[in-house]
PDB file of N, CA and C in Angstrom:
ATOM      1  N   MET A   1    -105.696  55.027 -78.038  1.00 67.00           N
ATOM      2  CA  MET A   1    -104.913  53.961 -78.614  1.00 67.00           C
ATOM      3  C   MET A   1    -105.850  53.121 -79.491  1.00 67.00           C
ATOM      4  N   TRP A   2    -105.346  52.700 -80.650  1.00 74.00           N
ATOM      5  CA  TRP A   2    -106.131  51.912 -81.591  1.00 74.00           C
ATOM      6  C   TRP A   2    -105.923  50.427 -81.343  1.00 74.00           C
ATOM      7  N   ASP A   3    -107.001  49.681 -81.223  1.00 74.00           N
ATOM      8  CA  ASP A   3    -106.964  48.239 -81.044  1.00 74.00           C
ATOM      9  C   ASP A   3    -107.089  47.596 -82.426  1.00 74.00           C
ATOM     10  N   ILE A   4    -106.027  46.974 -82.892  1.00 76.00           N
ATOM     11  CA  ILE A   4    -106.009  46.370 -84.229  1.00 76.00           C
ATOM     12  C   ILE A   4    -107.002  45.217 -84.332  1.00 76.00           C
ATOM     13  N   LYS A   5    -107.043  44.394 -83.314  1.00 81.00           N
ATOM     14  CA  LYS A   5    -107.905  43.214 -83.347  1.00 81.00           C
ATOM     15  C   LYS A   5    -109.386  43.584 -83.423  1.00 81.00           C
ATOM     16  N   TYR A   6    -109.801  44.545 -82.580  1.00 79.00           N
ATOM     17  CA  TYR A   6    -111.223  44.897 -82.507  1.00 79.00           C
ATOM     18  C   TYR A   6    -111.577  46.136 -83.332  1.00 79.00           C
ATOM     19  N   GLN A   7    -110.569  46.724 -84.005  1.00 79.00           N
ATOM     20  CA  GLN A   7    -110.794  47.862 -84.891  1.00 79.00           C
ATOM     21  C   GLN A   7    -111.573  48.992 -84.212  1.00 79.00           C
ATOM     22  N   GLN A   8    -111.085  49.383 -83.031  1.00 76.00           N
ATOM     23  CA  GLN A   8    -111.707  50.478 -82.302  1.00 76.00           C
ATOM     24  C   GLN A   8    -110.699  51.146 -81.384  1.00 76.00           C
ATOM     25  N   PHE A   9    -111.034  52.360 -80.944  1.00 75.00           N
ATOM     26  CA  PHE A   9    -110.176  53.059 -79.995  1.00 75.00           C
ATOM     27  C   PHE A   9    -110.396  52.504 -78.602  1.00 75.00           C
ATOM     28  N   VAL A  10    -109.319  52.479 -77.835  1.00 75.00           N
ATOM     29  CA  VAL A  10    -109.374  51.983 -76.462  1.00 75.00           C
ATOM     30  C   VAL A  10    -108.926  53.114 -75.542  1.00 75.00           C
ATOM     31  N   ASP A  11    -109.606  53.263 -74.433  1.00 80.00           N
ATOM     32  CA  ASP A  11    -109.254  54.293 -73.458  1.00 80.00           C
ATOM     33  C   ASP A  11    -107.901  53.948 -72.835  1.00 80.00           C
ATOM     34  N   VAL A  12    -106.941  54.838 -72.992  1.00 75.00           N
ATOM     35  CA  VAL A  12    -105.584  54.609 -72.494  1.00 75.00           C
ATOM     36  C   VAL A  12    -105.566  54.424 -70.980  1.00 75.00           C
ATOM     37  N   GLU A  13    -106.447  55.109 -70.259  1.00 82.00           N
ATOM     38  CA  GLU A  13    -106.496  54.982 -68.802  1.00 82.00           C
ATOM     39  C   GLU A  13    -106.832  53.555 -68.372  1.00 82.00           C
ATOM     40  N   ILE A  14    -107.674  52.883 -69.122  1.00 77.00           N
ATOM     41  CA  ILE A  14    -108.018  51.488 -68.811  1.00 77.00           C
ATOM     42  C   ILE A  14    -106.782  50.613 -68.978  1.00 77.00           C
ATOM     43  N   ILE A  15    -106.065  50.814 -70.056  1.00 77.00           N
ATOM     44  CA  ILE A  15    -104.857  50.025 -70.303  1.00 77.00           C
ATOM     45  C   ILE A  15    -103.809  50.314 -69.229  1.00 77.00           C
ATOM     46  N   GLN A  16    -103.613  51.582 -68.899  1.00 79.00           N
ATOM     47  CA  GLN A  16    -102.634  51.942 -67.876  1.00 79.00           C
ATOM     48  C   GLN A  16    -102.985  51.313 -66.535  1.00 79.00           C
ATOM     49  N   SER A  17    -104.255  51.297 -66.192  1.00 80.00           N
ATOM     50  CA  SER A  17    -104.698  50.698 -64.941  1.00 80.00           C
ATOM     51  C   SER A  17    -104.357  49.216 -64.890  1.00 80.00           C
ATOM     52  N   LYS A  18    -104.632  48.509 -65.984  1.00 78.00           N
ATOM     53  CA  LYS A  18    -104.339  47.075 -66.033  1.00 78.00           C
ATOM     54  C   LYS A  18    -102.834  46.819 -66.001  1.00 78.00           C
ATOM     55  N   LEU A  19    -102.076  47.639 -66.713  1.00 79.00           N
ATOM     56  CA  LEU A  19    -100.620  47.489 -66.698  1.00 79.00           C
ATOM     57  C   LEU A  19    -100.046  47.776 -65.323  1.00 79.00           C
ATOM     58  N   ASN A  20    -100.561  48.806 -64.654  1.00 78.00           N
ATOM     59  CA  ASN A  20    -100.093  49.122 -63.309  1.00 78.00           C
ATOM     60  C   ASN A  20    -100.327  47.950 -62.368  1.00 78.00           C
ATOM     61  N   ASP A  21    -101.506  47.332 -62.459  1.00 78.00           N
ATOM     62  CA  ASP A  21    -101.792  46.159 -61.626  1.00 78.00           C
ATOM     63  C   ASP A  21    -100.781  45.054 -61.902  1.00 78.00           C
ATOM     64  N   PHE A  22    -100.475  44.835 -63.177  1.00 74.00           N
ATOM     65  CA  PHE A  22     -99.522  43.791 -63.564  1.00 74.00           C
ATOM     66  C   PHE A  22     -98.125  44.099 -63.035  1.00 74.00           C
ATOM     67  N   PHE A  23     -97.645  45.332 -63.253  1.00 75.00           N
ATOM     68  CA  PHE A  23     -96.288  45.685 -62.856  1.00 75.00           C
ATOM     69  C   PHE A  23     -96.122  45.801 -61.343  1.00 75.00           C
ATOM     70  N   GLU A  24     -97.187  46.111 -60.631  1.00 77.00           N
ATOM     71  CA  GLU A  24     -97.112  46.228 -59.182  1.00 77.00           C
ATOM     72  C   GLU A  24     -97.356  44.896 -58.484  1.00 77.00           C
ATOM     73  N   SER A  25     -97.711  43.892 -59.226  1.00 74.00           N
ATOM     74  CA  SER A  25     -97.973  42.574 -58.666  1.00 74.00           C
ATOM     75  C   SER A  25     -96.712  41.996 -58.054  1.00 74.00           C
ATOM     76  N   LYS A  26     -96.866  41.339 -56.934  1.00 73.00           N
ATOM     77  CA  LYS A  26     -95.738  40.661 -56.274  1.00 73.00           C
ATOM     78  C   LYS A  26     -95.544  39.253 -56.843  1.00 73.00           C
ATOM     79  N   SER A  27     -96.349  38.885 -57.837  1.00 73.00           N
ATOM     80  CA  SER A  27     -96.288  37.549 -58.418  1.00 73.00           C
ATOM     81  C   SER A  27     -95.284  37.417 -59.550  1.00 73.00           C
ATOM     82  N   TYR A  28     -94.696  38.531 -59.982  1.00 71.00           N
ATOM     83  CA  TYR A  28     -93.790  38.496 -61.121  1.00 71.00           C
ATOM     84  C   TYR A  28     -92.485  39.203 -60.792  1.00 71.00           C
ATOM     85  N   ILE A  29     -91.402  38.654 -61.295  1.00 77.00           N
ATOM     86  CA  ILE A  29     -90.094  39.293 -61.207  1.00 77.00           C
ATOM     87  C   ILE A  29     -89.599  39.440 -62.639  1.00 77.00           C
ATOM     88  N   PHE A  30     -89.315  40.660 -63.030  1.00 76.00           N
ATOM     89  CA  PHE A  30     -88.895  40.921 -64.392  1.00 76.00           C
ATOM     90  C   PHE A  30     -87.392  40.748 -64.539  1.00 76.00           C
ATOM     91  N   GLN A  31     -86.981  40.119 -65.638  1.00 83.00           N
ATOM     92  CA  GLN A  31     -85.576  39.934 -65.960  1.00 83.00           C
ATOM     93  C   GLN A  31     -85.294  40.644 -67.273  1.00 83.00           C
ATOM     94  N   GLN A  32     -84.221  41.386 -67.312  1.00 90.00           N
ATOM     95  CA  GLN A  32     -83.856  42.151 -68.500  1.00 90.00           C
ATOM     96  C   GLN A  32     -82.966  41.317 -69.409  1.00 90.00           C
ATOM     97  N   PHE A  33     -83.316  41.255 -70.693  1.00 92.00           N
ATOM     98  CA  PHE A  33     -82.458  40.617 -71.699  1.00 92.00           C
ATOM     99  C   PHE A  33     -81.234  41.504 -71.880  1.00 92.00           C
ATOM    100  N   VAL A  34     -80.030  40.936 -71.849  1.00 94.00           N
ATOM    101  CA  VAL A  34     -78.808  41.744 -71.917  1.00 94.00           C
ATOM    102  C   VAL A  34     -78.371  42.045 -73.345  1.00 94.00           C
ATOM    103  N   GLY A  35     -79.039  41.439 -74.316  1.00 94.00           N
ATOM    104  CA  GLY A  35     -78.693  41.696 -75.715  1.00 94.00           C
ATOM    105  C   GLY A  35     -77.607  40.777 -76.246  1.00 94.00           C
ATOM    106  N   LEU A  36     -77.272  39.733 -75.493  1.00 95.00           N
ATOM    107  CA  LEU A  36     -76.225  38.788 -75.896  1.00 95.00           C
ATOM    108  C   LEU A  36     -76.757  37.364 -75.818  1.00 95.00           C
ATOM    109  N   LYS A  37     -76.087  36.461 -76.536  1.00 96.00           N
ATOM    110  CA  LYS A  37     -76.399  35.037 -76.479  1.00 96.00           C
ATOM    111  C   LYS A  37     -75.166  34.297 -75.952  1.00 96.00           C
ATOM    112  N   ASP A  38     -75.400  33.213 -75.216  1.00 97.00           N
ATOM    113  CA  ASP A  38     -74.268  32.436 -74.712  1.00 97.00           C
ATOM    114  C   ASP A  38     -73.669  31.591 -75.835  1.00 97.00           C
ATOM    115  N   LYS A  39     -72.687  30.776 -75.511  1.00 97.00           N
ATOM    116  CA  LYS A  39     -71.983  30.007 -76.545  1.00 97.00           C
ATOM    117  C   LYS A  39     -72.872  28.979 -77.241  1.00 97.00           C
ATOM    118  N   ASN A  40     -74.044  28.688 -76.659  1.00 97.00           N
ATOM    119  CA  ASN A  40     -74.982  27.748 -77.273  1.00 97.00           C
ATOM    120  C   ASN A  40     -76.127  28.464 -77.998  1.00 97.00           C
ATOM    121  N   GLY A  41     -76.038  29.794 -78.109  1.00 97.00           N
ATOM    122  CA  GLY A  41     -77.060  30.565 -78.807  1.00 97.00           C
ATOM    123  C   GLY A  41     -78.280  30.902 -77.964  1.00 97.00           C
ATOM    124  N   LYS A  42     -78.195  30.695 -76.657  1.00 96.00           N
ATOM    125  CA  LYS A  42     -79.305  30.965 -75.750  1.00 96.00           C
ATOM    126  C   LYS A  42     -79.240  32.415 -75.258  1.00 96.00           C
ATOM    127  N   ASP A  43     -80.388  33.121 -75.255  1.00 95.00           N
ATOM    128  CA  ASP A  43     -80.450  34.509 -74.781  1.00 95.00           C
ATOM    129  C   ASP A  43     -80.008  34.597 -73.323  1.00 95.00           C
ATOM    130  N   ILE A  44     -79.177  35.595 -73.014  1.00 96.00           N
ATOM    131  CA  ILE A  44     -78.705  35.817 -71.648  1.00 96.00           C
ATOM    132  C   ILE A  44     -79.557  36.900 -70.998  1.00 96.00           C
ATOM    133  N   TYR A  45     -80.065  36.602 -69.790  1.00 94.00           N
ATOM    134  CA  TYR A  45     -80.896  37.531 -69.039  1.00 94.00           C
ATOM    135  C   TYR A  45     -80.258  37.841 -67.688  1.00 94.00           C
ATOM    136  N   GLU A  46     -80.588  39.019 -67.174  1.00 94.00           N
ATOM    137  CA  GLU A  46     -80.204  39.371 -65.817  1.00 94.00           C
ATOM    138  C   GLU A  46     -80.773  38.292 -64.888  1.00 94.00           C
ATOM    139  N   GLY A  47     -79.967  37.796 -63.970  1.00 93.00           N
ATOM    140  CA  GLY A  47     -80.410  36.739 -63.057  1.00 93.00           C
ATOM    141  C   GLY A  47     -80.021  35.344 -63.507  1.00 93.00           C
ATOM    142  N   ASP A  48     -79.489  35.210 -64.718  1.00 95.00           N
ATOM    143  CA  ASP A  48     -79.012  33.896 -65.164  1.00 95.00           C
ATOM    144  C   ASP A  48     -77.764  33.510 -64.380  1.00 95.00           C
ATOM    145  N   ILE A  49     -77.619  32.222 -64.152  1.00 95.00           N
ATOM    146  CA  ILE A  49     -76.399  31.671 -63.558  1.00 95.00           C
ATOM    147  C   ILE A  49     -75.602  31.093 -64.709  1.00 95.00           C
ATOM    148  N   VAL A  50     -74.326  31.483 -64.788  1.00 96.00           N
ATOM    149  CA  VAL A  50     -73.505  31.093 -65.927  1.00 96.00           C
ATOM    150  C   VAL A  50     -72.187  30.483 -65.482  1.00 96.00           C
ATOM    151  N   ASP A  51     -71.701  29.591 -66.313  1.00 94.00           N
ATOM    152  CA  ASP A  51     -70.350  29.051 -66.209  1.00 94.00           C
ATOM    153  C   ASP A  51     -69.546  29.864 -67.217  1.00 94.00           C
ATOM    154  N   PHE A  52     -68.436  30.456 -66.800  1.00 92.00           N
ATOM    155  CA  PHE A  52     -67.751  31.401 -67.676  1.00 92.00           C
ATOM    156  C   PHE A  52     -66.222  31.278 -67.614  1.00 92.00           C
ATOM    157  N   ILE A  53     -65.608  31.778 -68.675  1.00 88.00           N
ATOM    158  CA  ILE A  53     -64.156  31.943 -68.748  1.00 88.00           C
ATOM    159  C   ILE A  53     -63.926  33.325 -69.364  1.00 88.00           C
ATOM    160  N   THR A  54     -63.154  34.159 -68.697  1.00 82.00           N
ATOM    161  CA  THR A  54     -62.745  35.445 -69.270  1.00 82.00           C
ATOM    162  C   THR A  54     -61.300  35.680 -68.875  1.00 82.00           C
ATOM    163  N   GLY A  55     -60.435  35.677 -69.846  1.00 77.00           N
ATOM    164  CA  GLY A  55     -59.012  35.841 -69.540  1.00 77.00           C
ATOM    165  C   GLY A  55     -58.543  34.715 -68.645  1.00 77.00           C
ATOM    166  N   LEU A  56     -58.034  35.043 -67.471  1.00 75.00           N
ATOM    167  CA  LEU A  56     -57.575  34.028 -66.516  1.00 75.00           C
ATOM    168  C   LEU A  56     -58.647  33.653 -65.502  1.00 75.00           C
ATOM    169  N   LYS A  57     -59.826  34.243 -65.612  1.00 78.00           N
ATOM    170  CA  LYS A  57     -60.904  33.991 -64.658  1.00 78.00           C
ATOM    171  C   LYS A  57     -61.832  32.913 -65.176  1.00 78.00           C
ATOM    172  N   MET A  58     -62.150  31.945 -64.308  1.00 82.00           N
ATOM    173  CA  MET A  58     -63.100  30.876 -64.625  1.00 82.00           C
ATOM    174  C   MET A  58     -63.998  30.691 -63.420  1.00 82.00           C
ATOM    175  N   GLY A  59     -65.255  30.412 -63.648  1.00 86.00           N
ATOM    176  CA  GLY A  59     -66.110  30.155 -62.501  1.00 86.00           C
ATOM    177  C   GLY A  59     -67.568  30.112 -62.839  1.00 86.00           C
ATOM    178  N   ILE A  60     -68.356  30.162 -61.785  1.00 90.00           N
ATOM    179  CA  ILE A  60     -69.806  30.210 -61.885  1.00 90.00           C
ATOM    180  C   ILE A  60     -70.222  31.541 -61.285  1.00 90.00           C
ATOM    181  N   GLY A  61     -71.083  32.256 -61.997  1.00 92.00           N
ATOM    182  CA  GLY A  61     -71.508  33.563 -61.498  1.00 92.00           C
ATOM    183  C   GLY A  61     -72.917  33.894 -61.931  1.00 92.00           C
ATOM    184  N   THR A  62     -73.369  35.047 -61.510  1.00 94.00           N
ATOM    185  CA  THR A  62     -74.707  35.543 -61.794  1.00 94.00           C
ATOM    186  C   THR A  62     -74.618  36.780 -62.672  1.00 94.00           C
ATOM    187  N   VAL A  63     -75.474  36.850 -63.685  1.00 95.00           N
ATOM    188  CA  VAL A  63     -75.523  38.028 -64.551  1.00 95.00           C
ATOM    189  C   VAL A  63     -76.275  39.129 -63.800  1.00 95.00           C
ATOM    190  N   ILE A  64     -75.622  40.285 -63.660  1.00 93.00           N
ATOM    191  CA  ILE A  64     -76.218  41.417 -62.950  1.00 93.00           C
ATOM    192  C   ILE A  64     -76.064  42.687 -63.777  1.00 93.00           C
ATOM    193  N   TYR A  65     -76.798  43.716 -63.394  1.00 92.00           N
ATOM    194  CA  TYR A  65     -76.657  45.040 -63.993  1.00 92.00           C
ATOM    195  C   TYR A  65     -75.887  45.875 -62.981  1.00 92.00           C
ATOM    196  N   HIS A  66     -74.741  46.403 -63.388  1.00 91.00           N
ATOM    197  CA  HIS A  66     -73.880  47.142 -62.470  1.00 91.00           C
ATOM    198  C   HIS A  66     -73.213  48.299 -63.209  1.00 91.00           C
ATOM    199  N   GLN A  67     -73.333  49.496 -62.679  1.00 90.00           N
ATOM    200  CA  GLN A  67     -72.726  50.697 -63.252  1.00 90.00           C
ATOM    201  C   GLN A  67     -73.002  50.827 -64.754  1.00 90.00           C
ATOM    202  N   ALA A  68     -74.271  50.779 -65.100  1.00 89.00           N
ATOM    203  CA  ALA A  68     -74.757  50.990 -66.470  1.00 89.00           C
ATOM    204  C   ALA A  68     -74.305  49.928 -67.469  1.00 89.00           C
ATOM    205  N   GLN A  69     -74.008  48.727 -66.986  1.00 90.00           N
ATOM    206  CA  GLN A  69     -73.666  47.637 -67.902  1.00 90.00           C
ATOM    207  C   GLN A  69     -73.985  46.291 -67.250  1.00 90.00           C
ATOM    208  N   PHE A  70     -74.162  45.287 -68.090  1.00 93.00           N
ATOM    209  CA  PHE A  70     -74.366  43.943 -67.584  1.00 93.00           C
ATOM    210  C   PHE A  70     -73.010  43.277 -67.416  1.00 93.00           C
ATOM    211  N   CYS A  71     -72.861  42.517 -66.347  1.00 92.00           N
ATOM    212  CA  CYS A  71     -71.606  41.808 -66.097  1.00 92.00           C
ATOM    213  C   CYS A  71     -71.916  40.542 -65.306  1.00 92.00           C
ATOM    214  N   ILE A  72     -70.873  39.770 -65.030  1.00 92.00           N
ATOM    215  CA  ILE A  72     -71.018  38.551 -64.240  1.00 92.00           C
ATOM    216  C   ILE A  72     -70.410  38.819 -62.872  1.00 92.00           C
ATOM    217  N   GLU A  73     -71.205  38.579 -61.831  1.00 91.00           N
ATOM    218  CA  GLU A  73     -70.697  38.665 -60.469  1.00 91.00           C
ATOM    219  C   GLU A  73     -70.416  37.238 -60.023  1.00 91.00           C
ATOM    220  N   TYR A  74     -69.217  36.983 -59.576  1.00 86.00           N
ATOM    221  CA  TYR A  74     -68.861  35.614 -59.212  1.00 86.00           C
ATOM    222  C   TYR A  74     -68.237  35.557 -57.830  1.00 86.00           C
ATOM    223  N   THR A  75     -68.269  34.348 -57.264  1.00 73.00           N
ATOM    224  CA  THR A  75     -67.702  34.144 -55.935  1.00 73.00           C
ATOM    225  C   THR A  75     -66.693  32.997 -55.915  1.00 73.00           C
ATOM    226  N   LEU A  76     -66.448  32.374 -57.043  1.00 57.00           N
ATOM    227  CA  LEU A  76     -65.518  31.246 -57.082  1.00 57.00           C
ATOM    228  C   LEU A  76     -64.781  31.242 -58.405  1.00 57.00           C
ATOM    229  N   ILE A  77     -63.521  30.975 -58.350  1.00 58.00           N
ATOM    230  CA  ILE A  77     -62.731  30.786 -59.558  1.00 58.00           C
ATOM    231  C   ILE A  77     -62.276  29.333 -59.568  1.00 58.00           C
ATOM    232  N   LYS A  78     -62.601  28.616 -60.632  1.00 57.00           N
ATOM    233  CA  LYS A  78     -62.224  27.210 -60.771  1.00 57.00           C
ATOM    234  C   LYS A  78     -60.753  27.080 -61.128  1.00 57.00           C
ATOM    235  N   GLY A  79     -60.114  26.064 -60.603  1.00 54.00           N
ATOM    236  CA  GLY A  79     -58.782  25.708 -61.049  1.00 54.00           C
ATOM    237  C   GLY A  79     -57.662  26.542 -60.453  1.00 54.00           C
ATOM    238  N   ILE A  80     -57.976  27.693 -59.908  1.00 54.00           N
ATOM    239  CA  ILE A  80     -56.921  28.546 -59.358  1.00 54.00           C
ATOM    240  C   ILE A  80     -56.898  28.435 -57.838  1.00 54.00           C
ATOM    241  N   GLY A  81     -58.016  28.019 -57.245  1.00 52.00           N
ATOM    242  CA  GLY A  81     -58.095  27.888 -55.810  1.00 52.00           C
ATOM    243  C   GLY A  81     -58.391  29.211 -55.117  1.00 52.00           C
ATOM    244  N   GLU A  82     -58.594  30.246 -55.883  1.00 55.00           N
ATOM    245  CA  GLU A  82     -58.842  31.576 -55.336  1.00 55.00           C
ATOM    246  C   GLU A  82     -60.338  31.783 -55.153  1.00 55.00           C
ATOM    247  N   LYS A  83     -60.730  32.215 -53.980  1.00 57.00           N
ATOM    248  CA  LYS A  83     -62.136  32.536 -53.746  1.00 57.00           C
ATOM    249  C   LYS A  83     -62.246  34.020 -53.457  1.00 57.00           C
ATOM    250  N   GLY A  84     -63.345  34.597 -53.837  1.00 62.00           N
ATOM    251  CA  GLY A  84     -63.582  36.005 -53.582  1.00 62.00           C
ATOM    252  C   GLY A  84     -64.730  36.471 -54.424  1.00 62.00           C
ATOM    253  N   GLN A  85     -65.222  37.656 -54.130  1.00 73.00           N
ATOM    254  CA  GLN A  85     -66.329  38.186 -54.916  1.00 73.00           C
ATOM    255  C   GLN A  85     -65.808  39.300 -55.801  1.00 73.00           C
ATOM    256  N   ASP A  86     -66.155  39.230 -57.071  1.00 83.00           N
ATOM    257  CA  ASP A  86     -65.705  40.220 -58.038  1.00 83.00           C
ATOM    258  C   ASP A  86     -66.689  40.243 -59.199  1.00 83.00           C
ATOM    259  N   LYS A  87     -66.432  41.112 -60.157  1.00 86.00           N
ATOM    260  CA  LYS A  87     -67.267  41.213 -61.350  1.00 86.00           C
ATOM    261  C   LYS A  87     -66.374  41.149 -62.574  1.00 86.00           C
ATOM    262  N   THR A  88     -66.917  40.615 -63.673  1.00 87.00           N
ATOM    263  CA  THR A  88     -66.168  40.539 -64.916  1.00 87.00           C
ATOM    264  C   THR A  88     -67.112  40.744 -66.092  1.00 87.00           C
ATOM    265  N   PHE A  89     -66.558  41.097 -67.229  1.00 87.00           N
ATOM    266  CA  PHE A  89     -67.346  41.296 -68.438  1.00 87.00           C
ATOM    267  C   PHE A  89     -67.887  39.965 -68.949  1.00 87.00           C
ATOM    268  N   ILE A  90     -68.974  40.031 -69.688  1.00 92.00           N
ATOM    269  CA  ILE A  90     -69.555  38.847 -70.319  1.00 92.00           C
ATOM    270  C   ILE A  90     -68.884  38.658 -71.673  1.00 92.00           C
ATOM    271  N   VAL A  91     -68.281  37.507 -71.874  1.00 91.00           N
ATOM    272  CA  VAL A  91     -67.733  37.130 -73.176  1.00 91.00           C
ATOM    273  C   VAL A  91     -68.641  36.005 -73.688  1.00 91.00           C
ATOM    274  N   PRO A  92     -69.581  36.335 -74.587  1.00 94.00           N
ATOM    275  CA  PRO A  92     -70.600  35.359 -74.994  1.00 94.00           C
ATOM    276  C   PRO A  92     -70.054  34.000 -75.443  1.00 94.00           C
ATOM    277  N   SER A  93     -68.963  33.994 -76.202  1.00 95.00           N
ATOM    278  CA  SER A  93     -68.425  32.729 -76.713  1.00 95.00           C
ATOM    279  C   SER A  93     -67.793  31.873 -75.612  1.00 95.00           C
ATOM    280  N   GLN A  94     -67.577  32.451 -74.428  1.00 94.00           N
ATOM    281  CA  GLN A  94     -66.976  31.729 -73.310  1.00 94.00           C
ATOM    282  C   GLN A  94     -67.921  31.651 -72.110  1.00 94.00           C
ATOM    283  N   THR A  95     -69.216  31.848 -72.368  1.00 96.00           N
ATOM    284  CA  THR A  95     -70.216  31.863 -71.299  1.00 96.00           C
ATOM    285  C   THR A  95     -71.313  30.862 -71.632  1.00 96.00           C
ATOM    286  N   GLU A  96     -71.702  30.062 -70.632  1.00 97.00           N
ATOM    287  CA  GLU A  96     -72.782  29.090 -70.823  1.00 97.00           C
ATOM    288  C   GLU A  96     -73.791  29.229 -69.697  1.00 97.00           C
ATOM    289  N   ILE A  97     -75.056  29.410 -70.055  1.00 97.00           N
ATOM    290  CA  ILE A  97     -76.125  29.501 -69.057  1.00 97.00           C
ATOM    291  C   ILE A  97     -76.358  28.104 -68.486  1.00 97.00           C
ATOM    292  N   ILE A  98     -76.343  28.011 -67.148  1.00 96.00           N
ATOM    293  CA  ILE A  98     -76.596  26.720 -66.498  1.00 96.00           C
ATOM    294  C   ILE A  98     -77.848  26.755 -65.621  1.00 96.00           C
ATOM    295  N   GLY A  99     -78.460  27.926 -65.496  1.00 94.00           N
ATOM    296  CA  GLY A  99     -79.674  28.056 -64.692  1.00 94.00           C
ATOM    297  C   GLY A  99     -79.983  29.517 -64.455  1.00 94.00           C
ATOM    298  N   ASN A 100     -80.846  29.767 -63.453  1.00 93.00           N
ATOM    299  CA  ASN A 100     -81.105  31.149 -63.050  1.00 93.00           C
ATOM    300  C   ASN A 100     -81.339  31.188 -61.546  1.00 93.00           C
ATOM    301  N   ILE A 101     -81.274  32.396 -60.989  1.00 91.00           N
ATOM    302  CA  ILE A 101     -81.320  32.539 -59.533  1.00 91.00           C
ATOM    303  C   ILE A 101     -82.662  32.169 -58.928  1.00 91.00           C
ATOM    304  N   PHE A 102     -83.714  32.095 -59.741  1.00 90.00           N
ATOM    305  CA  PHE A 102     -85.037  31.770 -59.221  1.00 90.00           C
ATOM    306  C   PHE A 102     -85.305  30.270 -59.236  1.00 90.00           C
ATOM    307  N   ALA A 103     -84.969  29.615 -60.325  1.00 91.00           N
ATOM    308  CA  ALA A 103     -85.260  28.181 -60.464  1.00 91.00           C
ATOM    309  C   ALA A 103     -84.125  27.297 -59.947  1.00 91.00           C
ATOM    310  N   ASN A 104     -82.892  27.824 -59.922  1.00 92.00           N
ATOM    311  CA  ASN A 104     -81.734  26.995 -59.560  1.00 92.00           C
ATOM    312  C   ASN A 104     -80.796  27.670 -58.564  1.00 92.00           C
ATOM    313  N   PRO A 105     -81.288  28.218 -57.461  1.00 91.00           N
ATOM    314  CA  PRO A 105     -80.393  28.911 -56.529  1.00 91.00           C
ATOM    315  C   PRO A 105     -79.326  27.995 -55.934  1.00 91.00           C
ATOM    316  N   GLU A 106     -79.586  26.694 -55.929  1.00 92.00           N
ATOM    317  CA  GLU A 106     -78.624  25.741 -55.381  1.00 92.00           C
ATOM    318  C   GLU A 106     -77.307  25.724 -56.154  1.00 92.00           C
ATOM    319  N   LEU A 107     -77.336  26.144 -57.409  1.00 90.00           N
ATOM    320  CA  LEU A 107     -76.104  26.192 -58.200  1.00 90.00           C
ATOM    321  C   LEU A 107     -75.096  27.170 -57.611  1.00 90.00           C
ATOM    322  N   LEU A 108     -75.589  28.213 -56.995  1.00 87.00           N
ATOM    323  CA  LEU A 108     -74.684  29.199 -56.368  1.00 87.00           C
ATOM    324  C   LEU A 108     -74.212  28.738 -54.999  1.00 87.00           C
ATOM    325  N   LYS A 109     -75.034  27.956 -54.308  1.00 80.00           N
ATOM    326  CA  LYS A 109     -74.638  27.439 -52.997  1.00 80.00           C
ATOM    327  C   LYS A 109     -73.500  26.432 -53.124  1.00 80.00           C
ATOM    328  N   ASN A 110     -73.522  25.657 -54.212  1.00 59.00           N
ATOM    329  CA  ASN A 110     -72.466  24.666 -54.445  1.00 59.00           C
ATOM    330  C   ASN A 110     -71.185  25.322 -54.934  1.00 59.00           C
ATOM    331  N   ALA A 111     -71.298  26.526 -55.467  1.00 58.00           N
ATOM    332  CA  ALA A 111     -70.117  27.235 -55.960  1.00 58.00           C
ATOM    333  C   ALA A 111     -69.389  27.753 -54.778  1.00 58.00           C
TER     334      ALA A 111
END
């Protein structure tokens, strides 16, 4: 592999070793960008907590990867009084990121 900064070849095994240490570390949790932005133009990632409206469904849910697609898993529907766990599609213009499962888990407890 060519190192642009130092203008020399770098042993790929050294890089792989360092990357393996990084990826195997218990200090990091990786979140996948879903390729969409919420209604405020903010990138949506797996693990985000969102306030959403899709069709007749409204609530607070978590962005997850399920059956080869990203969706919102929710446990509360606002305004209808219906509680339950289900999944729905992400409609970016009707979705707002309010936190994530790592920094704001309390948002799901209140839901």
